[in-house]
Amino acid sequence: MWLKNFIGVVKLALSSCECQISSKFRFGQNEISEILTNSKKENIKYFEKLAAIKGMSAFDISYLMSSVDLDDNKIELLEHASKMYNDKEFCALGQTFSDFIFRVSANINLLNESNLDVFKELVQCKNELYDFTKALKNPQRAKHQKHETKLAYAFQNVFVD
């Protein structure tokens, strides 16, 4: 009888705990615990904000929380950059949302609201570069860089009879 009462009390306690659990996250409990165990202690407070960004996978969030020193400005940049991502533009080039997020995270210390458009143009270029340090330090020069055209001929000397 005592065991039956004990099991009943435990069952009631578990059901009340389940009702209080927030189910806002789109990740499973295993994914959440893996993300939190691998993240930096300073970044744990940003987990809910990162999880609210649509399109980010558990792997993307785990990478950001373990590799990047996050703050409120960087979270805002990530939100704004994720809104700039367009599947049609990037998937045609073979770039996924995760590729885009990794490039943002590689350059996040140099990004701000003014050079985010230049960054998007750089990412859309078909290349394997992840670090755009030179272009982001001076975005106007990268955006409007003039290309010198040098005349070149197929033949060095032309002989006429």
Coordinates of C-alpha atoms in Angstrom, one line a residue:
M1 CA 0.0 0.0 0.0
W2 CA 2.8 2.4 0.9
L3 CA 4.5 1.7 -2.5
K4 CA 1.3 2.4 -4.4
N5 CA 0.9 5.7 -2.6
F6 CA 4.5 6.6 -3.3
I7 CA 4.2 5.8 -7.0
G8 CA 1.0 7.9 -7.1
V9 CA 2.7 10.9 -5.5
V10 CA 5.7 10.6 -7.9
K11 CA 3.3 10.4 -10.9
L12 CA 1.5 13.6 -9.8
A13 CA 4.7 15.4 -9.3
L14 CA 6.0 14.4 -12.8
S15 CA 2.8 15.4 -14.5
S16 CA 2.8 18.8 -12.8
C17 CA 6.5 19.3 -13.8
E18 CA 5.6 18.5 -17.4
C19 CA 2.9 21.1 -17.4
Q20 CA 5.4 23.7 -16.3
I21 CA 8.0 22.9 -18.9
S22 CA 8.3 25.5 -21.7
S23 CA 8.0 23.9 -25.1
K24 CA 9.0 26.9 -27.1
F25 CA 12.1 25.3 -28.4
R26 CA 12.0 23.3 -31.7
F27 CA 14.9 21.1 -30.5
G28 CA 14.7 17.9 -28.5
Q29 CA 16.0 17.6 -25.0
N30 CA 19.1 15.7 -26.1
E31 CA 20.0 18.4 -28.6
I32 CA 19.5 21.1 -26.0
S33 CA 21.6 19.4 -23.4
E34 CA 24.4 18.8 -26.0
I35 CA 24.4 22.5 -27.0
L36 CA 24.5 23.7 -23.5
T37 CA 27.3 21.3 -22.4
N38 CA 29.5 22.3 -25.3
S39 CA 28.9 26.1 -25.1
K40 CA 30.9 28.7 -23.3
K41 CA 29.5 29.7 -20.0
E42 CA 29.2 33.4 -21.0
N43 CA 27.1 32.4 -24.0
I44 CA 24.5 30.3 -22.2
K45 CA 22.2 33.3 -21.7
Y46 CA 21.9 33.8 -25.5
F47 CA 20.6 30.3 -26.2
E48 CA 17.0 31.3 -26.2
K49 CA 17.6 34.2 -28.6
L50 CA 19.6 32.0 -31.0
A51 CA 16.9 29.3 -30.9
A52 CA 14.3 31.9 -31.8
I53 CA 16.1 32.6 -35.1
K54 CA 14.4 30.7 -37.9
G55 CA 16.4 28.5 -40.0
M56 CA 19.2 27.8 -37.5
S57 CA 19.8 24.2 -36.8
A58 CA 21.0 22.8 -33.5
F59 CA 24.5 22.4 -35.1
D60 CA 24.6 26.1 -36.1
I61 CA 23.6 27.2 -32.6
S62 CA 26.1 24.8 -31.0
Y63 CA 28.9 26.1 -33.2
L64 CA 28.1 29.8 -32.4
M65 CA 27.8 29.2 -28.7
S66 CA 31.0 27.2 -28.4
S67 CA 33.2 29.2 -30.9
V68 CA 32.1 32.8 -30.8
D69 CA 32.2 35.3 -28.0
L70 CA 28.6 36.5 -28.1
D71 CA 27.1 39.7 -26.9
D72 CA 23.8 41.6 -27.6
N73 CA 25.2 43.4 -30.7
K74 CA 26.4 40.1 -32.3
I75 CA 23.0 38.5 -31.6
E76 CA 21.3 41.4 -33.4
L77 CA 23.7 41.1 -36.3
L78 CA 23.0 37.3 -36.5
E79 CA 19.2 38.0 -36.5
H80 CA 19.6 40.7 -39.2
A81 CA 21.9 38.5 -41.3
S82 CA 19.6 35.6 -41.1
K83 CA 16.8 37.8 -42.5
M84 CA 19.0 38.8 -45.4
Y85 CA 19.6 35.1 -46.4
N86 CA 17.5 34.1 -49.4
D87 CA 17.3 30.5 -50.4
K88 CA 16.9 31.3 -54.1
E89 CA 20.0 33.5 -54.3
F90 CA 22.3 31.3 -52.2
C91 CA 21.2 27.8 -53.1
A92 CA 21.7 28.5 -56.8
L93 CA 25.4 29.1 -55.9
G94 CA 25.5 25.9 -53.8
Q95 CA 25.6 27.7 -50.4
T96 CA 23.3 26.6 -47.6
F97 CA 22.1 28.6 -44.6
S98 CA 24.7 26.9 -42.4
D99 CA 27.5 28.0 -44.8
F100 CA 26.1 31.6 -44.5
I101 CA 26.1 31.4 -40.7
F102 CA 29.6 30.1 -40.6
R103 CA 30.8 32.9 -42.8
V104 CA 29.0 35.4 -40.6
S105 CA 30.6 33.9 -37.4
A106 CA 34.0 34.0 -39.0
N107 CA 33.6 37.8 -39.6
I108 CA 31.3 38.8 -36.8
N109 CA 33.9 40.9 -35.1
L110 CA 34.2 43.1 -38.2
L111 CA 30.5 43.2 -39.0
N112 CA 28.1 46.1 -38.3
E113 CA 24.8 47.3 -39.8
S114 CA 26.6 49.5 -42.4
N115 CA 28.7 46.8 -44.0
L116 CA 26.3 43.9 -43.8
D117 CA 25.1 44.5 -47.4
V118 CA 28.7 44.4 -48.6
F119 CA 29.2 41.2 -46.7
K120 CA 26.2 39.6 -48.4
E121 CA 27.6 40.5 -51.8
L122 CA 30.9 39.0 -50.8
V123 CA 29.3 35.8 -49.6
Q124 CA 27.3 35.5 -52.8
C125 CA 30.5 35.3 -54.8
K126 CA 31.4 31.7 -55.6
N127 CA 34.5 31.2 -53.5
E128 CA 35.8 29.2 -50.6
L129 CA 36.8 32.2 -48.5
Y130 CA 35.4 32.6 -45.0
D131 CA 37.4 35.5 -43.9
F132 CA 36.6 38.9 -45.5
T133 CA 38.8 41.0 -43.2
K134 CA 40.2 43.4 -45.8
A135 CA 36.9 44.0 -47.6
L136 CA 35.0 44.6 -44.3
K137 CA 37.5 47.0 -42.9
N138 CA 36.9 49.3 -45.9
P139 CA 33.6 48.4 -47.5
Q140 CA 33.4 51.4 -49.8
R141 CA 36.6 50.5 -51.5
A142 CA 35.5 46.8 -51.8
K143 CA 32.2 47.8 -53.2
H144 CA 33.4 50.4 -55.8
Q145 CA 36.9 49.1 -56.6
K146 CA 37.9 50.0 -60.1
H147 CA 39.5 47.4 -62.2
E148 CA 42.3 48.3 -64.4
T149 CA 42.0 47.1 -68.0
K150 CA 45.2 46.3 -69.7
L151 CA 45.3 45.7 -73.4
A152 CA 46.7 42.4 -74.3
Y153 CA 47.2 41.0 -77.8
A154 CA 47.4 37.4 -78.9
F155 CA 50.4 38.1 -81.1
Q156 CA 53.4 40.1 -80.0
N157 CA 54.6 40.9 -83.5
V158 CA 52.5 40.9 -86.6
F159 CA 54.5 40.5 -89.9
V160 CA 52.9 41.8 -93.1
D161 CA 54.2 40.7 -96.5

